[in-house]
mmCIF file of C-alpha atoms in Angstrom:
data_model
loop_
_atom_site.group_PDB
_atom_site.id
_atom_site.type_symbol
_atom_site.label_atom_id
_atom_site.label_comp_id
_atom_site.label_asym_id
_atom_site.label_seq_id
_atom_site.Cartn_x
_atom_site.Cartn_y
_atom_site.Cartn_z
ATOM 1 C CA MET A 1 -42.369 16.929 -37.989
ATOM 2 C CA GLU A 2 -40.408 16.536 -35.065
ATOM 3 C CA LYS A 3 -39.619 19.298 -32.664
ATOM 4 C CA ARG A 4 -36.292 19.945 -30.226
ATOM 5 C CA PHE A 5 -36.682 19.941 -27.171
ATOM 6 C CA MET A 6 -34.650 21.262 -23.900
ATOM 7 C CA ILE A 7 -34.642 18.374 -20.763
ATOM 8 C CA PHE A 8 -32.907 20.978 -18.331
ATOM 9 C CA VAL A 9 -30.901 18.857 -15.303
ATOM 10 C CA ILE A 10 -31.586 20.855 -11.977
ATOM 11 C CA ASP A 11 -29.495 20.198 -9.146
ATOM 12 C CA ASP A 12 -27.937 21.508 -5.504
ATOM 13 C CA LEU A 13 -24.258 22.475 -5.392
ATOM 14 C CA SER A 14 -22.942 19.134 -5.086
ATOM 15 C CA GLY A 15 -22.473 17.672 -7.911
ATOM 16 C CA SER A 16 -23.035 14.985 -7.145
ATOM 17 C CA GLY A 17 -23.989 11.650 -8.847
ATOM 18 C CA THR A 18 -23.235 7.485 -8.259
ATOM 19 C CA PRO A 19 -22.254 4.916 -10.777
ATOM 20 C CA GLU A 20 -25.753 3.494 -10.256
ATOM 21 C CA GLU A 21 -26.791 7.158 -12.177
ATOM 22 C CA MET A 22 -24.718 7.071 -14.334
ATOM 23 C CA ASN A 23 -25.745 3.666 -15.259
ATOM 24 C CA ALA A 24 -28.673 4.709 -15.865
ATOM 25 C CA ILE A 25 -28.129 7.729 -17.059
ATOM 26 C CA ASN A 26 -25.981 6.049 -20.380
ATOM 27 C CA ALA A 27 -29.177 3.036 -20.697
ATOM 28 C CA PHE A 28 -31.424 6.539 -21.334
ATOM 29 C CA ASN A 29 -28.971 8.197 -23.771
ATOM 30 C CA ASP A 30 -29.107 4.619 -25.439
ATOM 31 C CA GLU A 31 -32.776 4.809 -25.851
ATOM 32 C CA LEU A 32 -33.039 7.982 -26.315
ATOM 33 C CA ARG A 33 -30.689 7.085 -29.545
ATOM 34 C CA ALA A 34 -32.527 3.763 -30.586
ATOM 35 C CA ASN A 35 -35.332 5.597 -30.696
ATOM 36 C CA GLY A 36 -34.394 8.341 -33.195
ATOM 37 C CA GLN A 37 -34.532 11.266 -30.137
ATOM 38 C CA TRP A 38 -31.035 12.248 -29.519
ATOM 39 C CA LEU A 39 -29.688 15.272 -30.882
ATOM 40 C CA PHE A 40 -27.460 15.587 -28.151
ATOM 41 C CA ALA A 41 -26.643 16.332 -24.148
ATOM 42 C CA GLY A 42 -24.246 17.133 -22.244
ATOM 43 C CA GLY A 43 -23.078 17.953 -18.409
ATOM 44 C CA LEU A 44 -22.598 21.516 -16.951
ATOM 45 C CA SER A 45 -20.008 22.500 -14.545
ATOM 46 C CA SER A 46 -21.135 24.433 -11.730
ATOM 47 C CA PRO A 47 -21.786 27.641 -11.384
ATOM 48 C CA GLU A 48 -18.757 29.086 -9.924
ATOM 49 C CA ASN A 49 -16.784 29.181 -13.368
ATOM 50 C CA GLY A 50 -20.360 30.536 -14.851
ATOM 51 C CA ASN A 51 -18.946 34.448 -16.456
ATOM 52 C CA VAL A 52 -22.255 36.936 -17.753
ATOM 53 C CA ILE A 53 -21.113 38.827 -20.972
ATOM 54 C CA ASP A 54 -22.125 42.070 -22.588
ATOM 55 C CA ASN A 55 -21.236 43.374 -25.461
ATOM 56 C CA ARG A 56 -23.817 45.535 -26.147
ATOM 57 C CA ASP A 57 -22.689 49.281 -27.398
ATOM 58 C CA ASP A 58 -19.626 47.222 -27.253
ATOM 59 C CA ALA A 59 -19.899 47.615 -23.213
ATOM 60 C CA HIS A 60 -16.475 44.372 -22.930
ATOM 61 C CA ILE A 61 -18.127 43.818 -19.316
ATOM 62 C CA ALA A 62 -17.538 40.174 -18.326
ATOM 63 C CA THR A 63 -19.313 39.841 -15.033
ATOM 64 C CA GLY A 64 -16.262 36.832 -13.812
ATOM 65 C CA LYS A 65 -20.181 35.459 -11.783
ATOM 66 C CA PRO A 66 -22.820 33.448 -12.848
ATOM 67 C CA LEU A 67 -26.329 35.361 -13.906
ATOM 68 C CA PHE A 68 -28.018 33.861 -10.652
ATOM 69 C CA GLU A 69 -26.622 32.290 -7.599
ATOM 70 C CA ALA A 70 -28.818 30.041 -6.547
ATOM 71 C CA GLN A 71 -29.059 26.420 -4.417
ATOM 72 C CA GLU A 72 -30.536 24.621 -7.274
ATOM 73 C CA ASN A 73 -28.654 25.073 -11.064
ATOM 74 C CA TYR A 74 -28.959 23.349 -13.790
ATOM 75 C CA SER A 75 -25.727 20.766 -13.839
ATOM 76 C CA GLY A 76 -26.716 19.254 -17.432
ATOM 77 C CA PHE A 77 -28.717 19.318 -20.520
ATOM 78 C CA TRP A 78 -30.243 16.492 -23.301
ATOM 79 C CA LEU A 79 -31.382 17.628 -27.162
ATOM 80 C CA ILE A 80 -34.007 15.755 -28.324
ATOM 81 C CA GLU A 81 -37.104 15.968 -31.303
ATOM 82 C CA SER A 82 -39.551 14.007 -30.175
ATOM 83 C CA ALA A 83 -43.609 14.438 -32.525
ATOM 84 C CA ASP A 84 -44.799 16.562 -29.667
ATOM 85 C CA LEU A 85 -44.934 18.390 -26.526
ATOM 86 C CA GLU A 86 -46.531 15.235 -25.443
ATOM 87 C CA THR A 87 -43.821 12.488 -26.345
ATOM 88 C CA ALA A 88 -41.582 15.151 -25.165
ATOM 89 C CA GLN A 89 -42.464 15.629 -21.399
ATOM 90 C CA ARG A 90 -42.846 11.801 -20.918
ATOM 91 C CA LEU A 91 -39.747 11.161 -21.938
ATOM 92 C CA ALA A 92 -38.144 13.492 -19.261
ATOM 93 C CA PHE A 93 -40.244 12.076 -16.643
ATOM 94 C CA GLU A 94 -37.611 9.245 -17.596
ATOM 95 C CA GLY A 95 -34.538 11.971 -17.494
ATOM 96 C CA SER A 96 -35.462 12.806 -14.398
ATOM 97 C CA LYS A 97 -36.346 8.936 -13.200
ATOM 98 C CA ALA A 98 -32.122 8.499 -14.273
ATOM 99 C CA CYS A 99 -30.759 11.210 -13.463
ATOM 100 C CA ASN A 100 -32.655 11.271 -10.135
ATOM 101 C CA ARG A 101 -33.274 15.289 -10.302
ATOM 102 C CA LYS A 102 -35.786 16.879 -10.788
ATOM 103 C CA VAL A 103 -35.322 18.352 -14.197
ATOM 104 C CA GLU A 104 -37.616 20.900 -16.674
ATOM 105 C CA LEU A 105 -38.760 20.718 -20.441
ATOM 106 C CA ARG A 106 -38.671 23.343 -22.437
ATOM 107 C CA PRO A 107 -39.621 23.082 -26.126
ATOM 108 C CA LEU A 108 -37.467 24.818 -27.983
ATOM 109 C CA LEU A 109 -38.285 27.650 -30.925
#
């Protein structure tokens, strides 16, 4: 049975990406699709656009700020399917190389 994983791209606040990195990311995406491991991927706007929403007990609170303010943040992600954690980790290494960034791998529950 296939398992699902998130690969989060970790970046600094520069938001920069070179044409070479974009080409490598596109090639990695194509590889994921060809192998049936692609589910979805996308980039995220900078943390300054974050807004923590809390409506527990009808509080209707919107902070207008991200949950965490840090130099590093999630700038994108891949949602993949993989037979096992070992394969997902291999794909995370490939994704890290493609985007030239650190990544964080997490299994979905």
